[in-house]
């Protein structure tokens, strides 16, 4: 049975890498997919992994009917053996419904990849709809780690190095940025709640305030 599968995790846990591996393995067996992405860091119409792999994709702009696009490909004699969607959190809920229709009406597997929650720990609308509709939800097995060594479960946003909890939901960016305007860091829930990034933890450890007081 074809499935709508949502592969999810924090930023930087290997989602795009897995998407590219799935594409590679299928292409090695002569299968050809329709690949969508939205606002990849590498630019429009791209799917990219931090391991250096990049592939072309159809940019899933808000106006694009994903079901209609797949039907178009097939009608024009093209192949749509499966569908991959990266950065699926950025899709509109209606576009996720279109993906479900690709599975149910065209009987094609759809593999969607994305982060579930934003920097405020709120679900992205696209991810919420995927959780509601997916046949299967797979959490990525290679876990990203918080600076404390615990499993990272949340995405923090930094502006000028400071963690923020207010702002636009969508700001394309990366982890390990160079104190750029907007950056991201993955954290465990405890440190996300306490707003302790690796930089603030380091600063706290160096601060004289936390040194033990002399007894005399
Ligand atoms: N230099 C490196 N050597 C080995 N693995 C790396 C390196 N850089 C990144 N990675 C791996 O790539 C993962 C990020 O992959 P990517 O597909 O870009 O993540 P996502 O799409 O989830 O944001 C990291 O969690 C790490 O496992
Ligand atoms: C948490 C969060 C992330 N984003 C953006 C930042 C990146 O461009 C993508 C996630 O990409 P990745 O391949 O999973 O690393 O999402 C955002 O716009 N808003 C957020 O709250």
mmCIF file of C-alpha atoms and ligand atoms in Angstrom:
data_model
loop_
_atom_site.group_PDB
_atom_site.id
_atom_site.type_symbol
_atom_site.label_atom_id
_atom_site.label_comp_id
_atom_site.label_asym_id
_atom_site.label_seq_id
_atom_site.Cartn_x
_atom_site.Cartn_y
_atom_site.Cartn_z
ATOM 1 C CA UNK A 1 0.000 0.000 0.000
ATOM 2 C CA UNK A 2 1.392 3.434 -0.838
ATOM 3 C CA UNK A 3 1.982 5.660 2.168
ATOM 4 C CA UNK A 4 2.352 9.243 3.250
ATOM 5 C CA UNK A 5 5.369 9.135 5.576
ATOM 6 C CA UNK A 6 6.548 12.074 7.684
ATOM 7 C CA UNK A 7 10.241 11.870 8.599
ATOM 8 C CA UNK A 8 10.779 14.422 11.324
ATOM 9 C CA UNK A 9 13.359 15.634 13.803
ATOM 10 C CA UNK A 10 15.144 18.763 14.901
ATOM 11 C CA UNK A 11 17.238 20.856 12.554
ATOM 12 C CA UNK A 12 20.551 19.234 11.593
ATOM 13 C CA UNK A 13 19.532 15.641 12.360
ATOM 14 C CA UNK A 14 19.977 14.312 8.808
ATOM 15 C CA UNK A 15 16.535 14.688 7.222
ATOM 16 C CA UNK A 16 17.726 16.045 3.867
ATOM 17 C CA UNK A 17 20.541 13.483 3.813
ATOM 18 C CA UNK A 18 17.986 10.687 4.228
ATOM 19 C CA UNK A 19 15.781 12.221 1.512
ATOM 20 C CA UNK A 20 18.747 12.276 -0.895
ATOM 21 C CA UNK A 21 19.649 8.680 0.047
ATOM 22 C CA UNK A 22 16.090 7.515 -0.652
ATOM 23 C CA UNK A 23 16.259 9.273 -4.034
ATOM 24 C CA UNK A 24 19.667 7.745 -4.787
ATOM 25 C CA UNK A 25 18.603 4.196 -3.900
ATOM 26 C CA UNK A 26 15.455 4.430 -5.990
ATOM 27 C CA UNK A 27 17.252 5.971 -8.936
ATOM 28 C CA UNK A 28 19.769 3.088 -8.788
ATOM 29 C CA UNK A 29 16.783 0.809 -9.458
ATOM 30 C CA UNK A 30 15.517 2.900 -12.363
ATOM 31 C CA UNK A 31 12.822 4.734 -10.421
ATOM 32 C CA UNK A 32 12.219 8.425 -10.961
ATOM 33 C CA UNK A 33 10.626 10.659 -8.366
ATOM 34 C CA UNK A 34 9.027 14.049 -8.276
ATOM 35 C CA UNK A 35 10.996 16.101 -5.749
ATOM 36 C CA UNK A 36 9.594 19.178 -4.052
ATOM 37 C CA UNK A 37 11.351 21.517 -1.628
ATOM 38 C CA UNK A 38 10.527 24.876 -0.107
ATOM 39 C CA UNK A 39 13.024 27.578 0.902
ATOM 40 C CA UNK A 40 16.089 25.360 1.139
ATOM 41 C CA UNK A 41 19.202 27.155 2.435
ATOM 42 C CA UNK A 42 20.934 26.351 -0.896
ATOM 43 C CA UNK A 43 18.336 28.379 -2.779
ATOM 44 C CA UNK A 44 15.082 28.010 -4.674
ATOM 45 C CA UNK A 45 14.469 24.693 -6.431
ATOM 46 C CA UNK A 46 17.121 22.825 -4.435
ATOM 47 C CA UNK A 47 17.317 20.098 -1.819
ATOM 48 C CA UNK A 48 20.632 20.135 0.039
ATOM 49 C CA UNK A 49 22.323 18.270 2.859
ATOM 50 C CA UNK A 50 25.095 19.506 5.158
ATOM 51 C CA UNK A 51 27.084 16.491 3.989
ATOM 52 C CA UNK A 52 27.500 18.348 0.687
ATOM 53 C CA UNK A 53 24.932 16.662 -1.546
ATOM 54 C CA UNK A 54 22.550 18.850 -3.537
ATOM 55 C CA UNK A 55 19.815 17.941 -6.027
ATOM 56 C CA UNK A 56 17.289 19.852 -8.078
ATOM 57 C CA UNK A 57 13.742 20.096 -6.811
ATOM 58 C CA UNK A 58 10.512 21.795 -7.763
ATOM 59 C CA UNK A 59 10.018 24.823 -5.508
ATOM 60 C CA UNK A 60 6.731 24.196 -3.689
ATOM 61 C CA UNK A 61 5.556 27.808 -3.620
ATOM 62 C CA UNK A 62 2.266 28.479 -1.860
ATOM 63 C CA UNK A 63 0.404 28.739 -5.180
ATOM 64 C CA UNK A 64 1.581 25.322 -6.415
ATOM 65 C CA UNK A 65 -0.986 22.522 -6.354
ATOM 66 C CA UNK A 66 1.246 19.529 -5.601
ATOM 67 C CA UNK A 67 -1.366 16.974 -6.667
ATOM 68 C CA UNK A 68 -1.956 18.913 -9.896
ATOM 69 C CA UNK A 69 1.792 19.062 -10.542
ATOM 70 C CA UNK A 70 2.215 15.290 -10.190
ATOM 71 C CA UNK A 71 -0.807 14.670 -12.470
ATOM 72 C CA UNK A 72 0.757 17.072 -15.003
ATOM 73 C CA UNK A 73 4.067 15.200 -14.960
ATOM 74 C CA UNK A 74 2.296 11.901 -15.629
ATOM 75 C CA UNK A 75 -0.044 13.382 -18.272
ATOM 76 C CA UNK A 76 2.962 14.736 -20.167
ATOM 77 C CA UNK A 77 4.506 11.267 -20.255
ATOM 78 C CA UNK A 78 6.904 11.847 -17.340
ATOM 79 C CA UNK A 79 7.589 9.490 -14.448
ATOM 80 C CA UNK A 80 6.358 9.882 -10.903
ATOM 81 C CA UNK A 81 7.310 6.629 -9.208
ATOM 82 C CA UNK A 82 7.439 8.345 -5.792
ATOM 83 C CA UNK A 83 7.364 11.831 -4.318
ATOM 84 C CA UNK A 84 9.863 13.452 -1.936
ATOM 85 C CA UNK A 85 9.165 16.738 -0.146
ATOM 86 C CA UNK A 86 11.859 18.493 1.877
ATOM 87 C CA UNK A 87 11.337 21.378 4.320
ATOM 88 C CA UNK A 88 7.731 20.178 4.465
ATOM 89 C CA UNK A 89 7.095 22.295 7.578
ATOM 90 C CA UNK A 90 6.927 25.322 5.262
ATOM 91 C CA UNK A 91 4.065 23.905 3.150
ATOM 92 C CA UNK A 92 0.516 25.113 3.572
ATOM 93 C CA UNK A 93 -1.858 22.656 5.280
ATOM 94 C CA UNK A 94 -3.819 22.462 2.005
ATOM 95 C CA UNK A 95 -0.677 21.319 0.192
ATOM 96 C CA UNK A 96 -0.325 18.454 2.698
ATOM 97 C CA UNK A 97 -3.888 17.451 1.827
ATOM 98 C CA UNK A 98 -2.804 17.447 -1.828
ATOM 99 C CA UNK A 99 0.039 15.062 -0.909
ATOM 100 C CA UNK A 100 -2.430 12.732 0.812
ATOM 101 C CA UNK A 101 -4.448 12.766 -2.411
ATOM 102 C CA UNK A 102 -1.332 11.785 -4.393
ATOM 103 C CA UNK A 103 -1.074 8.691 -2.155
ATOM 104 C CA UNK A 104 -4.774 7.795 -2.175
ATOM 105 C CA UNK A 105 -5.821 8.650 -5.741
ATOM 106 C CA UNK A 106 -2.584 8.110 -7.688
ATOM 107 C CA UNK A 107 -1.253 5.321 -5.443
ATOM 108 C CA UNK A 108 2.205 6.871 -5.171
ATOM 109 C CA UNK A 109 4.403 6.864 -2.037
ATOM 110 C CA UNK A 110 5.076 10.312 -0.594
ATOM 111 C CA UNK A 111 8.071 10.874 1.720
ATOM 112 C CA UNK A 112 7.925 14.216 3.519
ATOM 113 C CA UNK A 113 10.797 15.582 5.619
ATOM 114 C CA UNK A 114 10.656 18.437 8.071
ATOM 115 C CA UNK A 115 11.017 19.858 11.538
ATOM 116 C CA UNK A 116 7.909 19.644 13.668
ATOM 117 C CA UNK A 117 8.233 22.714 15.881
ATOM 118 C CA UNK A 118 9.520 26.235 15.474
ATOM 119 C CA UNK A 119 11.837 28.251 17.742
ATOM 120 C CA UNK A 120 8.887 28.926 20.086
ATOM 121 C CA UNK A 121 8.206 25.157 20.368
ATOM 122 C CA UNK A 122 4.980 25.589 18.365
ATOM 123 C CA UNK A 123 4.025 23.258 15.537
ATOM 124 C CA UNK A 124 4.463 24.584 12.005
ATOM 125 C CA UNK A 125 1.069 24.444 10.229
ATOM 126 C CA UNK A 126 2.493 22.101 7.541
ATOM 127 C CA UNK A 127 3.912 19.742 10.171
ATOM 128 C CA UNK A 128 0.686 19.788 12.151
ATOM 129 C CA UNK A 129 -1.232 18.703 9.053
ATOM 130 C CA UNK A 130 1.332 15.982 8.363
ATOM 131 C CA UNK A 131 0.934 14.645 11.891
ATOM 132 C CA UNK A 132 -2.817 14.655 11.344
ATOM 133 C CA UNK A 133 -2.719 12.898 7.954
ATOM 134 C CA UNK A 134 0.442 10.771 7.722
ATOM 135 C CA UNK A 135 0.167 6.988 7.544
ATOM 136 C CA UNK A 136 3.463 6.828 9.399
ATOM 137 C CA UNK A 137 5.622 9.246 11.382
ATOM 138 C CA UNK A 138 9.307 8.391 11.637
ATOM 139 C CA UNK A 139 11.592 10.233 14.040
ATOM 140 C CA UNK A 140 15.125 10.378 12.642
ATOM 141 C CA UNK A 141 17.456 7.880 14.306
ATOM 142 C CA UNK A 142 20.626 9.993 14.251
ATOM 143 C CA UNK A 143 19.813 12.292 17.129
ATOM 144 C CA UNK A 144 21.149 15.798 17.219
ATOM 145 C CA UNK A 145 22.666 16.658 20.609
ATOM 146 C CA UNK A 146 22.249 19.559 22.984
ATOM 147 C CA UNK A 147 25.477 21.175 24.249
ATOM 148 C CA UNK A 148 24.900 19.313 27.582
ATOM 149 C CA UNK A 149 25.047 15.916 25.859
ATOM 150 C CA UNK A 150 21.322 15.153 26.110
ATOM 151 C CA UNK A 151 19.257 14.406 23.048
ATOM 152 C CA UNK A 152 18.263 17.649 21.322
ATOM 153 C CA UNK A 153 14.507 17.859 20.903
ATOM 154 C CA UNK A 154 13.949 21.581 20.257
ATOM 155 C CA UNK A 155 15.167 24.285 17.928
ATOM 156 C CA UNK A 156 16.323 27.594 19.382
ATOM 157 C CA UNK A 157 16.709 30.798 17.393
ATOM 158 C CA UNK A 158 19.403 33.318 18.192
ATOM 159 C CA UNK A 159 19.566 36.909 17.046
ATOM 160 C CA UNK A 160 23.025 38.435 17.351
ATOM 161 C CA UNK A 161 23.976 35.470 19.536
ATOM 162 C CA UNK A 162 21.046 35.867 21.986
ATOM 163 C CA UNK A 163 18.260 33.290 22.169
ATOM 164 C CA UNK A 164 14.877 34.785 21.273
ATOM 165 C CA UNK A 165 11.333 33.485 21.671
ATOM 166 C CA UNK A 166 9.492 36.093 19.650
ATOM 167 C CA UNK A 167 9.574 36.867 15.954
ATOM 168 C CA UNK A 168 8.426 35.676 12.533
ATOM 169 C CA UNK A 169 7.829 31.947 12.370
ATOM 170 C CA UNK A 170 9.806 31.525 9.154
ATOM 171 C CA UNK A 171 13.372 32.813 8.866
ATOM 172 C CA UNK A 172 15.615 30.617 6.724
ATOM 173 C CA UNK A 173 18.938 30.035 8.478
ATOM 174 C CA UNK A 174 21.456 27.537 9.763
ATOM 175 C CA UNK A 175 22.968 26.085 12.907
ATOM 176 C CA UNK A 176 26.627 26.872 13.688
ATOM 177 C CA UNK A 177 26.279 30.315 12.122
ATOM 178 C CA UNK A 178 28.983 32.918 12.694
ATOM 179 C CA UNK A 179 27.151 35.214 15.156
ATOM 180 C CA UNK A 180 25.084 36.193 12.141
ATOM 181 C CA UNK A 181 21.848 38.124 12.530
ATOM 182 C CA UNK A 182 19.684 35.018 12.835
ATOM 183 C CA UNK A 183 21.039 31.609 13.734
ATOM 184 C CA UNK A 184 19.722 28.370 15.209
ATOM 185 C CA UNK A 185 20.889 25.885 17.840
ATOM 186 C CA UNK A 186 19.351 22.564 18.791
ATOM 187 C CA UNK A 187 18.750 22.099 22.522
ATOM 188 C CA UNK A 188 17.174 19.631 24.934
ATOM 189 C CA UNK A 189 13.836 20.762 26.382
ATOM 190 C CA UNK A 190 15.355 21.668 29.746
ATOM 191 C CA UNK A 191 17.842 24.080 28.191
ATOM 192 C CA UNK A 192 15.305 25.430 25.719
ATOM 193 C CA UNK A 193 12.981 26.231 28.647
ATOM 194 C CA UNK A 194 15.834 27.865 30.571
ATOM 195 C CA UNK A 195 17.022 29.639 27.421
ATOM 196 C CA UNK A 196 20.523 28.306 27.926
ATOM 197 C CA UNK A 197 22.405 28.049 24.660
ATOM 198 C CA UNK A 198 25.979 26.801 24.386
ATOM 199 C CA UNK A 199 27.179 30.416 24.433
ATOM 200 C CA UNK A 200 25.276 31.367 27.600
ATOM 201 C CA UNK A 201 26.356 28.120 29.282
ATOM 202 C CA UNK A 202 29.994 28.930 28.450
ATOM 203 C CA UNK A 203 29.625 32.500 29.670
ATOM 204 C CA UNK A 204 28.003 31.263 32.916
ATOM 205 C CA UNK A 205 30.843 28.814 33.503
ATOM 206 C CA UNK A 206 33.402 31.617 33.102
ATOM 207 C CA UNK A 207 31.517 34.147 35.208
ATOM 208 C CA UNK A 208 33.060 35.015 38.634
ATOM 209 C CA UNK A 209 29.455 34.979 39.990
ATOM 210 C CA UNK A 210 29.407 31.216 39.879
ATOM 211 C CA UNK A 211 32.799 30.684 41.522
ATOM 212 C CA UNK A 212 32.572 29.288 45.069
ATOM 213 C CA UNK A 213 32.944 32.006 47.701
ATOM 214 C CA UNK A 214 36.055 31.942 49.887
ATOM 215 C CA UNK A 215 35.224 30.722 53.415
ATOM 216 C CA UNK A 216 37.130 33.534 55.209
HETATM 217 N N1 LIG B 1 31.514 17.066 8.537
HETATM 218 C C1 LIG B 1 30.602 16.140 8.792
HETATM 219 N N2 LIG B 1 30.964 14.869 8.983
HETATM 220 C C2 LIG B 1 30.054 13.910 9.262
HETATM 221 N N3 LIG B 1 28.738 14.135 9.331
HETATM 222 C C3 LIG B 1 28.331 15.373 9.150
HETATM 223 C C4 LIG B 1 29.221 16.461 8.865
HETATM 224 N N4 LIG B 1 28.498 17.593 8.727
HETATM 225 C C5 LIG B 1 27.211 17.221 8.928
HETATM 226 N N5 LIG B 1 27.119 15.905 9.182
HETATM 227 C C6 LIG B 1 25.908 15.113 9.443
HETATM 228 O O1 LIG B 1 24.855 15.670 8.721
HETATM 229 C C7 LIG B 1 23.737 15.878 9.582
HETATM 230 C C8 LIG B 1 22.927 17.023 9.031
HETATM 231 O O2 LIG B 1 22.361 16.556 7.829
HETATM 232 P P1 LIG B 1 21.231 17.364 7.060
HETATM 233 O O3 LIG B 1 20.641 16.390 6.106
HETATM 234 O O4 LIG B 1 21.789 18.617 6.502
HETATM 235 O O5 LIG B 1 20.233 17.695 8.269
HETATM 236 P P2 LIG B 1 18.751 18.251 8.283
HETATM 237 O O6 LIG B 1 18.184 18.175 6.903
HETATM 238 O O7 LIG B 1 18.025 17.369 9.269
HETATM 239 O O8 LIG B 1 18.837 19.653 8.796
HETATM 240 C C9 LIG B 1 24.367 16.119 10.948
HETATM 241 O O9 LIG B 1 23.487 15.780 12.009
HETATM 242 C C10 LIG B 1 25.534 15.147 10.910
HETATM 243 O O10 LIG B 1 25.100 13.857 11.286
HETATM 244 C C1 LIG B 2 13.321 26.414 14.110
HETATM 245 C C2 LIG B 2 13.005 27.200 12.891
HETATM 246 C C3 LIG B 2 13.669 26.933 11.700
HETATM 247 N N1 LIG B 2 13.391 27.658 10.598
HETATM 248 C C4 LIG B 2 14.115 27.380 9.357
HETATM 249 C C5 LIG B 2 15.608 27.373 9.440
HETATM 250 C C6 LIG B 2 16.012 26.457 8.287
HETATM 251 O O1 LIG B 2 16.065 27.252 7.114
HETATM 252 C C7 LIG B 2 14.852 25.482 8.225
HETATM 253 C C8 LIG B 2 15.166 24.127 8.822
HETATM 254 O O2 LIG B 2 16.100 23.482 8.001
HETATM 255 P P1 LIG B 2 16.855 22.114 8.411
HETATM 256 O O3 LIG B 2 17.239 21.549 7.081
HETATM 257 O O4 LIG B 2 15.892 21.261 9.156
HETATM 258 O O5 LIG B 2 18.028 22.503 9.248
HETATM 259 O O6 LIG B 2 13.776 26.067 8.953
HETATM 260 C C9 LIG B 2 12.412 28.649 10.633
HETATM 261 O O7 LIG B 2 12.129 29.280 9.615
HETATM 262 N N2 LIG B 2 11.756 28.905 11.793
HETATM 263 C C10 LIG B 2 12.020 28.231 12.924
HETATM 264 O O8 LIG B 2 11.392 28.513 13.969
#
